[in-house]
Amino acid sequence: MRVIALFRSAAGWLGRRSALLLLMVTAAGLAAGGLARLAGASGAADGCWLAAAGLGLAYALWSAADSLRHGRVGVDVIALLALAGAVAVRELLAAAVISVMLTSGRALEAWAALRARQDLSALLDRAPRTARRYRNGSVETVPLDAVAVGDLLLIAAGDVVPTDGTVTSAAAVLDESALTGEARPAERIRGDQVRSGVVNVGAPFDLRASDTAADSTYAGIVRLVSEAENSQAPFVRAADRYAMWFLPLTLAVAAVAWVAGGAARAVAVLVVATPCPLILAAPVALVSGLSAAARHGVVVKSGGVLERLAQCTTLILDKTGTLTAGQPQVTAIIPASPGDLDADGILTLAASLDQASGHVLAAAITRAGAERGCRLTPPSGAAETAGQGVAGTVAGREVRLGRAEWAGAAETDSWVRAARRRSRLDGALTVFVAVDGRPAGVLLLEDRLRPDARQTLRAVRRGGIGRVVLATGDRAEAAEAVGALAGADAVIAELTPADKLEVVRREQRRAPVIMTGDGINDAPALALADVGIAMGARGATASSEAADAVLTVDELSRLGDVAAVARRTRRIALQSVLAGMGLSLAAMAVAAAGLLPAVWGALLQEAIDVAVILNALRALAPVRPEVRLTTADNDLTRRFRSEHRAIRADTEQLRTAARALGEPGAMDRVRHVHELLTREVWPHEQAEESSLYPALNRVLGGTDPTAPMSRAHAEIAVQIARLGRLIDDIGDRDPDDADLADLRDILYGLHAILRLHTVQEDETYLSLGSADGADGAGRAPRHKPVSGVAPS
C-alpha cells in the first residue's frame, strides 16, 4: 500500500510538473513571437509561433490517442483538428494561442485536482511507517507490520498513533481532527480506546495494541481513499457521452462555416469548440465533493457513490450503534420491597462485584458505579455460573448478580412484576441483585438513543430523504420505542441478515435506497443497497468493507452532511459541463457567422474553460454555515453533557420514591430525593441558566433562542419548592391519602419535566459541542447553590 501511495504521489508530481513546463514553453514561444513581430522580424515570429503550435499539436495528438486507447472519442479530436487547421491556413498566431490554451487548461485542471484532493491525500501522506515497541525493558523501533495484538507501544509527542489500542498511561492528549473533523484536542484517560491515525499533541504515553496495523481504523480509511482516487464516476462517463454528440455537431458547424466563409472561418469554429479542460471540470467537481465529504468525517469510496447518494430518497437504518449508542447503560435501579438498601447502595455492591466479571453487561454496571461516584471495593471469591450470573463477597457481604432465580427473586413479588413490566415497556434488560441471601433490587439497562438521532433524521429529510425505515434484529418493543422517539416512518424488527436483504429489495422497488449499519450482520444489506454507509471506520469489519462510504466518527449527524454534499456536488458538476458546452455552442455560432476570428476565439475559449473549472471547485466549499463554538463554549457543553448522566440517575429516583409511597420508610425516600433535588439538580439548572444559555444565545443568534428551555427551569424550581413545603407540612406524622396523592403528583410531575428537559437539552443544545470526553469515567461535578439560594 505504501509503495502504491508513493508511486501515485510521484506520478502526480511529474504530471503537474510536465503540465506546468509545457505551459511555460508554449507561453514563452507565444511571447517571443509577439516580441519578434513588434521588432519587425516576421520570419522569426512565425518560427516561434510555429514551434509553440508544434508542441500543442503533439500534446493534442497524444491526448487524442490516449482517449482512443481507453475507448473514448472526445473533444481532444476537436483540439487536434483546430491546431492542424490553423497551421494549414497559416494562422500561426491563432495556433500558438490555441497551444497556450490547451496547456494552460491542462495545468489549471492539474492544479484544481490537486486542490480538490488535498484533504484525501493528506490521509495517505501522514500514514505512519514505524512504531516504538517495548521489548525486554527497552524501546525498539520496528516496522509497522511487526506490531502484534497485545504489544505495548510508546507514543511519543507528535507521533501519529500507528494502530488501534487502549491507553495504559494516566492520560493522553490527542488531535483527532484527521478522523473526526474536530479541531480541538481530545483528552483520553487510562482504559480509553484510541484509534490509529490520531496525533499525540501532549506528553508521551503508552498504548496497548488491540489490532494489527493492517486491521486498524486508519488502514481501513487509507484503503477507502485509495479506492476513491482510482475510481471513475458514472457522471464523468456521461460527460464523455456528451462529447460523442458534441464532436459531430462541431464538425457539422465547421463544415457549414467552411462553405459560407472558407477554411479560416471553419478553423475559428474549431478553435472555440476546443473545451478539453471543460470536460475535465466534471471529475474536478466530483473529487472536490469527495474532499468536502472527508472534511465532514465521511470517507466515500468513489465519485459514483456521491452520484447515487444524490438520487436516493429512502434511508434504511439499523438500530444498534446507528440510532442508539451501541452499548448498554444503567438507566434505572429498583430496590426490592421491602429492602434495606437504596439505589446507590445496590449499585455500589453490584459494580464492585462486576469488576471481576467478564460478562457483556459487567462493564456497563461498573461504569455506572464510577460515574455516580460509588466507592468501589475489590471483590473476593468471585465466581461465574454460565447462564445464571456471578457471585462473590464485597466488603464482607455476599452478593449475587444475574437472573431472577439466581438472585432468589420470586416472580410473584409485586416489585419483581413491576420491574418486568417496566422492562417490557422500555425495552430494557434486567440484572437482579441479591445481598446476604435476600433479593435487594434490580438494575435496568438500555441501549440509549443517540442525542442527535431525531434532529439528524430531520436534517436528512430536509436534504431530500422522504422515507426513513428502521430495520433491526432487536426485539419489537425496543425497536418500536426507538423508532417513535427518532421519528422513523416504519419499524421492522426481529430481522435476520437474510430478512434485511428482503427489506432492502422491497424498498428499492419504491425508490433508490441508502442503508446504514455497523455490524457484521449489516454487511450483506450494505452491499445490496444503492448506497451503503457504515457507522465507524473499523478497517477489518465486514460492514466497513461492504459499505460504499464510512463515517470515520460515530456521529449520525454526518449522514445529513454527506447527503447534502452529494446533491450539491452533482449539481455543480452538471452546471460545469452544460454551462461550458452552452457557451462553446454560442461562440461557435458567432464564429460561423464570421464575427469571431480564430485568435480571439482561442482567448474566449480559454476564459470559458477557466470559468467552468473554477465553478467546479465550488464543491469544496461547505454546504451550509456550521455552528462553531469557542473552546470555552465547547468546554461548557462537555461539562453539562457529563453532568446530565448524574441528573438522569437522580431523576429516576423520583419515580422510585413515588412508587414506594404508602410503604414503610417511604417518607425517608422522599426526603432523600428532595435533598438530591436541592443539592444537585437545582444547582445544575441554575448553572445552565447563568453560564450555558448565555453562551448558546451568542452562538444561535436571534431573539433569546433558549427562552422556552429557560421557562422549564422556572417550572422545575417551582415544583421543587412545592415538594419542600409539602414535606415540611407533613412533618413527622404518617402521610394520609391526600398527602400521598399530592406527593405522587409532584414527584411524577418533576420526573416527567426533568426527563424531557434533559433530553431536549442534549438533542438541541449540547449536541452542538464536541463529544470528546463525553463518555469518560468519573462522576459529574456537583454545584453548590448560587448565592446560597435553592428551592425549599
mmCIF file of N, CA and C in Angstrom, residues 333-433:
data_model
loop_
_atom_site.group_PDB
_atom_site.id
_atom_site.type_symbol
_atom_site.label_atom_id
_atom_site.label_comp_id
_atom_site.label_asym_id
_atom_site.label_seq_id
_atom_site.Cartn_x
_atom_site.Cartn_y
_atom_site.Cartn_z
ATOM 1 N N ILE A 333 -32.560 1.850 38.764
ATOM 2 C CA ILE A 333 -32.284 0.889 39.830
ATOM 3 C C ILE A 333 -33.543 0.818 40.693
ATOM 4 N N ILE A 334 -34.159 -0.339 40.759
ATOM 5 C CA ILE A 334 -35.404 -0.517 41.505
ATOM 6 C C ILE A 334 -35.103 -1.353 42.740
ATOM 7 N N PRO A 335 -35.144 -0.778 43.939
ATOM 8 C CA PRO A 335 -34.898 -1.559 45.166
ATOM 9 C C PRO A 335 -36.035 -2.550 45.410
ATOM 10 N N ALA A 336 -35.676 -3.654 46.052
ATOM 11 C CA ALA A 336 -36.691 -4.640 46.421
ATOM 12 C C ALA A 336 -37.599 -4.053 47.498
ATOM 13 N N SER A 337 -38.799 -4.577 47.556
ATOM 14 C CA SER A 337 -39.767 -4.110 48.559
ATOM 15 C C SER A 337 -40.307 -5.313 49.325
ATOM 16 N N PRO A 338 -40.053 -5.408 50.619
ATOM 17 C CA PRO A 338 -39.237 -4.484 51.418
ATOM 18 C C PRO A 338 -37.758 -4.766 51.225
ATOM 19 N N GLY A 339 -36.927 -3.760 51.488
ATOM 20 C CA GLY A 339 -35.485 -3.917 51.354
ATOM 21 C C GLY A 339 -34.781 -2.892 52.214
ATOM 22 N N ASP A 340 -33.505 -3.169 52.538
ATOM 23 C CA ASP A 340 -32.771 -2.260 53.420
ATOM 24 C C ASP A 340 -31.688 -1.488 52.690
ATOM 25 N N LEU A 341 -31.629 -1.602 51.335
ATOM 26 C CA LEU A 341 -30.623 -0.877 50.552
ATOM 27 C C LEU A 341 -31.315 0.083 49.597
ATOM 28 N N ASP A 342 -30.749 1.293 49.481
ATOM 29 C CA ASP A 342 -31.268 2.224 48.487
ATOM 30 C C ASP A 342 -30.565 2.001 47.154
ATOM 31 N N ALA A 343 -30.899 2.818 46.158
ATOM 32 C CA ALA A 343 -30.366 2.616 44.814
ATOM 33 C C ALA A 343 -28.848 2.713 44.784
ATOM 34 N N ASP A 344 -28.270 3.709 45.482
ATOM 35 C CA ASP A 344 -26.817 3.856 45.485
ATOM 36 C C ASP A 344 -26.125 2.676 46.144
ATOM 37 N N GLY A 345 -26.716 2.169 47.210
ATOM 38 C CA GLY A 345 -26.124 1.022 47.890
ATOM 39 C C GLY A 345 -26.137 -0.220 47.014
ATOM 40 N N ILE A 346 -27.248 -0.436 46.289
ATOM 41 C CA ILE A 346 -27.335 -1.590 45.386
ATOM 42 C C ILE A 346 -26.296 -1.472 44.281
ATOM 43 N N LEU A 347 -26.198 -0.284 43.691
ATOM 44 C CA LEU A 347 -25.251 -0.104 42.591
ATOM 45 C C LEU A 347 -23.805 -0.247 43.070
ATOM 46 N N THR A 348 -23.493 0.230 44.266
ATOM 47 C CA THR A 348 -22.129 0.119 44.782
ATOM 48 C C THR A 348 -21.703 -1.330 44.901
ATOM 49 N N LEU A 349 -22.560 -2.172 45.468
ATOM 50 C CA LEU A 349 -22.234 -3.593 45.621
ATOM 51 C C LEU A 349 -22.177 -4.295 44.267
ATOM 52 N N ALA A 350 -23.139 -3.992 43.379
ATOM 53 C CA ALA A 350 -23.176 -4.657 42.074
ATOM 54 C C ALA A 350 -21.963 -4.272 41.230
ATOM 55 N N ALA A 351 -21.618 -2.983 41.204
ATOM 56 C CA ALA A 351 -20.480 -2.538 40.406
ATOM 57 C C ALA A 351 -19.171 -3.082 40.968
ATOM 58 N N SER A 352 -19.062 -3.175 42.286
ATOM 59 C CA SER A 352 -17.850 -3.726 42.882
ATOM 60 C C SER A 352 -17.666 -5.178 42.481
ATOM 61 N N LEU A 353 -18.736 -5.979 42.527
ATOM 62 C CA LEU A 353 -18.627 -7.383 42.154
ATOM 63 C C LEU A 353 -18.332 -7.545 40.664
ATOM 64 N N ASP A 354 -18.948 -6.722 39.847
ATOM 65 C CA ASP A 354 -18.777 -6.874 38.398
ATOM 66 C C ASP A 354 -17.388 -6.479 37.916
ATOM 67 N N GLN A 355 -16.563 -5.914 38.789
ATOM 68 C CA GLN A 355 -15.184 -5.672 38.407
ATOM 69 C C GLN A 355 -14.452 -6.964 38.078
ATOM 70 N N ALA A 356 -14.950 -8.073 38.627
ATOM 71 C CA ALA A 356 -14.307 -9.371 38.416
ATOM 72 C C ALA A 356 -15.033 -10.211 37.372
ATOM 73 N N SER A 357 -16.037 -9.614 36.702
ATOM 74 C CA SER A 357 -16.845 -10.385 35.756
ATOM 75 C C SER A 357 -16.461 -10.042 34.324
ATOM 76 N N GLY A 358 -16.530 -11.035 33.455
ATOM 77 C CA GLY A 358 -16.279 -10.819 32.035
ATOM 78 C C GLY A 358 -17.550 -10.735 31.217
ATOM 79 N N HIS A 359 -18.707 -10.684 31.892
ATOM 80 C CA HIS A 359 -19.985 -10.625 31.180
ATOM 81 C C HIS A 359 -20.100 -9.335 30.385
ATOM 82 N N VAL A 360 -20.867 -9.386 29.277
ATOM 83 C CA VAL A 360 -21.001 -8.233 28.395
ATOM 84 C C VAL A 360 -21.630 -7.031 29.099
ATOM 85 N N LEU A 361 -22.474 -7.276 30.135
ATOM 86 C CA LEU A 361 -23.117 -6.176 30.846
ATOM 87 C C LEU A 361 -22.293 -5.678 32.036
ATOM 88 N N ALA A 362 -21.236 -6.432 32.399
ATOM 89 C CA ALA A 362 -20.481 -6.073 33.594
ATOM 90 C C ALA A 362 -19.809 -4.702 33.451
ATOM 91 N N ALA A 363 -19.250 -4.424 32.271
ATOM 92 C CA ALA A 363 -18.580 -3.135 32.069
ATOM 93 C C ALA A 363 -19.554 -1.981 32.217
ATOM 94 N N ALA A 364 -20.797 -2.160 31.727
ATOM 95 C CA ALA A 364 -21.797 -1.093 31.840
ATOM 96 C C ALA A 364 -22.143 -0.827 33.296
ATOM 97 N N ILE A 365 -22.268 -1.868 34.103
ATOM 98 C CA ILE A 365 -22.617 -1.701 35.517
ATOM 99 C C ILE A 365 -21.456 -1.063 36.277
ATOM 100 N N THR A 366 -20.235 -1.517 36.001
ATOM 101 C CA THR A 366 -19.067 -0.929 36.661
ATOM 102 C C THR A 366 -18.909 0.540 36.272
ATOM 103 N N ARG A 367 -19.136 0.837 34.993
ATOM 104 C CA ARG A 367 -19.033 2.222 34.535
ATOM 105 C C ARG A 367 -20.084 3.103 35.204
ATOM 106 N N ALA A 368 -21.305 2.576 35.380
ATOM 107 C CA ALA A 368 -22.363 3.344 36.041
ATOM 108 C C ALA A 368 -21.991 3.652 37.482
ATOM 109 N N GLY A 369 -21.383 2.677 38.164
ATOM 110 C CA GLY A 369 -20.957 2.925 39.540
ATOM 111 C C GLY A 369 -19.909 4.013 39.621
ATOM 112 N N ALA A 370 -18.946 3.991 38.698
ATOM 113 C CA ALA A 370 -17.903 5.027 38.691
ATOM 114 C C ALA A 370 -18.494 6.395 38.383
ATOM 115 N N GLU A 371 -19.414 6.453 37.419
ATOM 116 C CA GLU A 371 -19.996 7.734 37.031
ATOM 117 C C GLU A 371 -20.814 8.351 38.158
ATOM 118 N N ARG A 372 -21.431 7.523 38.978
ATOM 119 C CA ARG A 372 -22.279 8.042 40.056
ATOM 120 C C ARG A 372 -21.517 8.240 41.357
ATOM 121 N N GLY A 373 -20.215 8.073 41.320
ATOM 122 C CA GLY A 373 -19.407 8.361 42.500
ATOM 123 C C GLY A 373 -19.421 7.284 43.563
ATOM 124 N N CYS A 374 -19.792 6.056 43.200
ATOM 125 C CA CYS A 374 -19.817 4.970 44.189
ATOM 126 C C CYS A 374 -18.380 4.575 44.559
ATOM 127 N N ARG A 375 -18.175 4.252 45.823
ATOM 128 C CA ARG A 375 -16.855 3.811 46.289
ATOM 129 C C ARG A 375 -16.752 2.304 46.064
ATOM 130 N N LEU A 376 -16.088 1.934 44.961
ATOM 131 C CA LEU A 376 -15.987 0.527 44.595
ATOM 132 C C LEU A 376 -14.837 -0.132 45.344
ATOM 133 N N THR A 377 -15.095 -1.351 45.836
ATOM 134 C CA THR A 377 -14.074 -2.116 46.536
ATOM 135 C C THR A 377 -13.831 -3.423 45.791
ATOM 136 N N PRO A 378 -12.610 -3.941 45.815
ATOM 137 C CA PRO A 378 -12.322 -5.188 45.103
ATOM 138 C C PRO A 378 -13.102 -6.350 45.714
ATOM 139 N N PRO A 379 -13.719 -7.195 44.893
ATOM 140 C CA PRO A 379 -14.450 -8.356 45.417
ATOM 141 C C PRO A 379 -13.488 -9.503 45.715
ATOM 142 N N SER A 380 -13.969 -10.447 46.467
ATOM 143 C CA SER A 380 -13.188 -11.658 46.730
ATOM 144 C C SER A 380 -14.070 -12.878 46.469
ATOM 145 N N GLY A 381 -13.432 -13.965 46.071
ATOM 146 C CA GLY A 381 -14.155 -15.215 45.847
ATOM 147 C C GLY A 381 -15.164 -15.140 44.724
ATOM 148 N N ALA A 382 -14.955 -14.266 43.760
ATOM 149 C CA ALA A 382 -15.927 -14.117 42.667
ATOM 150 C C ALA A 382 -15.885 -15.338 41.753
ATOM 151 N N ALA A 383 -17.075 -15.817 41.394
ATOM 152 C CA ALA A 383 -17.189 -16.973 40.503
ATOM 153 C C ALA A 383 -18.440 -16.805 39.650
ATOM 154 N N GLU A 384 -18.304 -17.128 38.356
ATOM 155 C CA GLU A 384 -19.433 -17.008 37.433
ATOM 156 C C GLU A 384 -20.006 -18.381 37.129
ATOM 157 N N THR A 385 -21.320 -18.435 36.987
ATOM 158 C CA THR A 385 -22.029 -19.641 36.565
ATOM 159 C C THR A 385 -22.691 -19.339 35.230
ATOM 160 N N ALA A 386 -22.288 -20.061 34.194
ATOM 161 C CA ALA A 386 -22.763 -19.770 32.843
ATOM 162 C C ALA A 386 -24.287 -19.808 32.787
ATOM 163 N N GLY A 387 -24.861 -18.780 32.186
ATOM 164 C CA GLY A 387 -26.303 -18.718 32.009
ATOM 165 C C GLY A 387 -27.063 -18.274 33.231
ATOM 166 N N GLN A 388 -26.370 -18.040 34.354
ATOM 167 C CA GLN A 388 -27.057 -17.650 35.593
ATOM 168 C C GLN A 388 -26.584 -16.296 36.096
ATOM 169 N N GLY A 389 -25.287 -16.179 36.440
ATOM 170 C CA GLY A 389 -24.796 -14.916 36.959
ATOM 171 C C GLY A 389 -23.459 -15.083 37.652
ATOM 172 N N VAL A 390 -23.124 -14.103 38.508
ATOM 173 C CA VAL A 390 -21.862 -14.083 39.209
ATOM 174 C C VAL A 390 -22.137 -13.923 40.693
ATOM 175 N N ALA A 391 -21.295 -14.529 41.525
ATOM 176 C CA ALA A 391 -21.432 -14.421 42.973
ATOM 177 C C ALA A 391 -20.066 -14.157 43.578
ATOM 178 N N GLY A 392 -20.047 -13.438 44.715
ATOM 179 C CA GLY A 392 -18.796 -13.143 45.385
ATOM 180 C C GLY A 392 -19.045 -12.351 46.644
ATOM 181 N N THR A 393 -17.952 -11.946 47.300
ATOM 182 C CA THR A 393 -18.043 -11.199 48.550
ATOM 183 C C THR A 393 -17.503 -9.789 48.330
ATOM 184 N N VAL A 394 -18.303 -8.795 48.775
ATOM 185 C CA VAL A 394 -17.916 -7.394 48.661
ATOM 186 C C VAL A 394 -18.056 -6.758 50.037
ATOM 187 N N ALA A 395 -16.940 -6.288 50.601
ATOM 188 C CA ALA A 395 -16.948 -5.628 51.908
ATOM 189 C C ALA A 395 -17.646 -6.489 52.964
ATOM 190 N N GLY A 396 -17.380 -7.807 52.933
ATOM 191 C CA GLY A 396 -17.939 -8.705 53.920
ATOM 192 C C GLY A 396 -19.376 -9.136 53.661
ATOM 193 N N ARG A 397 -19.978 -8.734 52.545
ATOM 194 C CA ARG A 397 -21.362 -9.089 52.246
ATOM 195 C C ARG A 397 -21.384 -9.995 51.010
ATOM 196 N N GLU A 398 -22.243 -11.038 51.091
ATOM 197 C CA GLU A 398 -22.394 -11.960 49.976
ATOM 198 C C GLU A 398 -23.312 -11.333 48.926
ATOM 199 N N VAL A 399 -22.803 -11.209 47.697
ATOM 200 C CA VAL A 399 -23.549 -10.532 46.630
ATOM 201 C C VAL A 399 -23.705 -11.467 45.441
ATOM 202 N N ARG A 400 -24.917 -11.436 44.861
ATOM 203 C CA ARG A 400 -25.177 -12.202 43.644
ATOM 204 C C ARG A 400 -25.791 -11.286 42.596
ATOM 205 N N LEU A 401 -25.361 -11.434 41.334
ATOM 206 C CA LEU A 401 -25.918 -10.679 40.201
ATOM 207 C C LEU A 401 -26.295 -11.653 39.095
ATOM 208 N N GLY A 402 -27.458 -11.408 38.478
ATOM 209 C CA GLY A 402 -27.809 -12.245 37.344
ATOM 210 C C GLY A 402 -29.309 -12.378 37.158
ATOM 211 N N ARG A 403 -29.732 -13.588 36.797
ATOM 212 C CA ARG A 403 -31.148 -13.851 36.546
ATOM 213 C C ARG A 403 -31.942 -13.789 37.850
ATOM 214 N N ALA A 404 -33.260 -13.662 37.716
ATOM 215 C CA ALA A 404 -34.109 -13.512 38.901
ATOM 216 C C ALA A 404 -33.989 -14.715 39.831
ATOM 217 N N GLU A 405 -34.032 -15.923 39.292
ATOM 218 C CA GLU A 405 -33.950 -17.114 40.138
ATOM 219 C C GLU A 405 -32.583 -17.248 40.796
ATOM 220 N N TRP A 406 -31.530 -16.774 40.114
ATOM 221 C CA TRP A 406 -30.183 -16.791 40.684
ATOM 222 C C TRP A 406 -30.104 -15.889 41.909
ATOM 223 N N ALA A 407 -30.831 -14.764 41.862
ATOM 224 C CA ALA A 407 -30.840 -13.822 42.977
ATOM 225 C C ALA A 407 -31.940 -14.123 43.987
ATOM 226 N N GLY A 408 -32.715 -15.173 43.767
ATOM 227 C CA GLY A 408 -33.771 -15.544 44.710
ATOM 228 C C GLY A 408 -35.005 -14.659 44.645
ATOM 229 N N ALA A 409 -35.186 -13.934 43.517
ATOM 230 C CA ALA A 409 -36.347 -13.049 43.374
ATOM 231 C C ALA A 409 -37.512 -13.844 42.811
ATOM 232 N N ALA A 410 -38.629 -13.837 43.519
ATOM 233 C CA ALA A 410 -39.811 -14.596 43.094
ATOM 234 C C ALA A 410 -40.620 -13.761 42.107
ATOM 235 N N GLU A 411 -41.040 -14.403 41.020
ATOM 236 C CA GLU A 411 -41.821 -13.698 40.005
ATOM 237 C C GLU A 411 -43.171 -13.240 40.538
ATOM 238 N N THR A 412 -43.604 -13.799 41.664
ATOM 239 C CA THR A 412 -44.902 -13.405 42.229
ATOM 240 C C THR A 412 -44.822 -12.128 43.057
ATOM 241 N N ASP A 413 -43.602 -11.710 43.429
ATOM 242 C CA ASP A 413 -43.462 -10.477 44.218
ATOM 243 C C ASP A 413 -43.883 -9.270 43.381
ATOM 244 N N SER A 414 -44.538 -8.324 44.011
ATOM 245 C CA SER A 414 -45.068 -7.168 43.275
ATOM 246 C C SER A 414 -43.953 -6.334 42.657
ATOM 247 N N TRP A 415 -42.843 -6.164 43.389
ATOM 248 C CA TRP A 415 -41.766 -5.332 42.839
ATOM 249 C C TRP A 415 -41.099 -5.999 41.641
ATOM 250 N N VAL A 416 -41.053 -7.345 41.654
ATOM 251 C CA VAL A 416 -40.492 -8.062 40.509
ATOM 252 C C VAL A 416 -41.418 -7.922 39.294
ATOM 253 N N ARG A 417 -42.733 -8.059 39.517
ATOM 254 C CA ARG A 417 -43.684 -7.896 38.415
ATOM 255 C C ARG A 417 -43.601 -6.480 37.844
ATOM 256 N N ALA A 418 -43.455 -5.473 38.733
ATOM 257 C CA ALA A 418 -43.351 -4.087 38.265
ATOM 258 C C ALA A 418 -42.079 -3.892 37.443
ATOM 259 N N ALA A 419 -40.970 -4.515 37.894
ATOM 260 C CA ALA A 419 -39.715 -4.392 37.150
ATOM 261 C C ALA A 419 -39.818 -5.066 35.786
ATOM 262 N N ARG A 420 -40.470 -6.244 35.751
ATOM 263 C CA ARG A 420 -40.643 -6.940 34.476
ATOM 264 C C ARG A 420 -41.492 -6.115 33.512
ATOM 265 N N ARG A 421 -42.564 -5.535 34.024
ATOM 266 C CA ARG A 421 -43.438 -4.735 33.171
ATOM 267 C C ARG A 421 -42.685 -3.531 32.620
ATOM 268 N N ARG A 422 -41.936 -2.849 33.476
ATOM 269 C CA ARG A 422 -41.185 -1.686 33.019
ATOM 270 C C ARG A 422 -40.124 -2.092 32.004
ATOM 271 N N SER A 423 -39.510 -3.234 32.205
ATOM 272 C CA SER A 423 -38.513 -3.730 31.255
ATOM 273 C C SER A 423 -39.137 -3.939 29.882
ATOM 274 N N ARG A 424 -40.352 -4.524 29.865
ATOM 275 C CA ARG A 424 -41.024 -4.740 28.580
ATOM 276 C C ARG A 424 -41.402 -3.409 27.931
ATOM 277 N N LEU A 425 -41.919 -2.480 28.728
ATOM 278 C CA LEU A 425 -42.358 -1.197 28.180
ATOM 279 C C LEU A 425 -41.194 -0.385 27.629
ATOM 280 N N ASP A 426 -40.036 -0.419 28.319
ATOM 281 C CA ASP A 426 -38.889 0.385 27.921
ATOM 282 C C ASP A 426 -37.917 -0.358 27.014
ATOM 283 N N GLY A 427 -38.160 -1.672 26.797
ATOM 284 C CA GLY A 427 -37.213 -2.452 26.013
ATOM 285 C C GLY A 427 -35.879 -2.609 26.709
ATOM 286 N N ALA A 428 -35.887 -2.742 28.047
ATOM 287 C CA ALA A 428 -34.653 -2.789 28.841
ATOM 288 C C ALA A 428 -34.305 -4.216 29.241
ATOM 289 N N LEU A 429 -33.024 -4.421 29.563
ATOM 290 C CA LEU A 429 -32.551 -5.677 30.127
ATOM 291 C C LEU A 429 -32.567 -5.576 31.643
ATOM 292 N N THR A 430 -32.693 -6.724 32.323
ATOM 293 C CA THR A 430 -32.740 -6.733 33.789
ATOM 294 C C THR A 430 -31.577 -7.541 34.348
ATOM 295 N N VAL A 431 -30.977 -7.017 35.422
ATOM 296 C CA VAL A 431 -29.959 -7.735 36.189
ATOM 297 C C VAL A 431 -30.391 -7.657 37.650
ATOM 298 N N PHE A 432 -30.757 -8.807 38.237
ATOM 299 C CA PHE A 432 -31.228 -8.832 39.617
ATOM 300 C C PHE A 432 -30.044 -8.947 40.573
ATOM 301 N N VAL A 433 -30.222 -8.353 41.763
ATOM 302 C CA VAL A 433 -29.158 -8.289 42.762
ATOM 303 C C VAL A 433 -29.662 -8.885 44.067
#
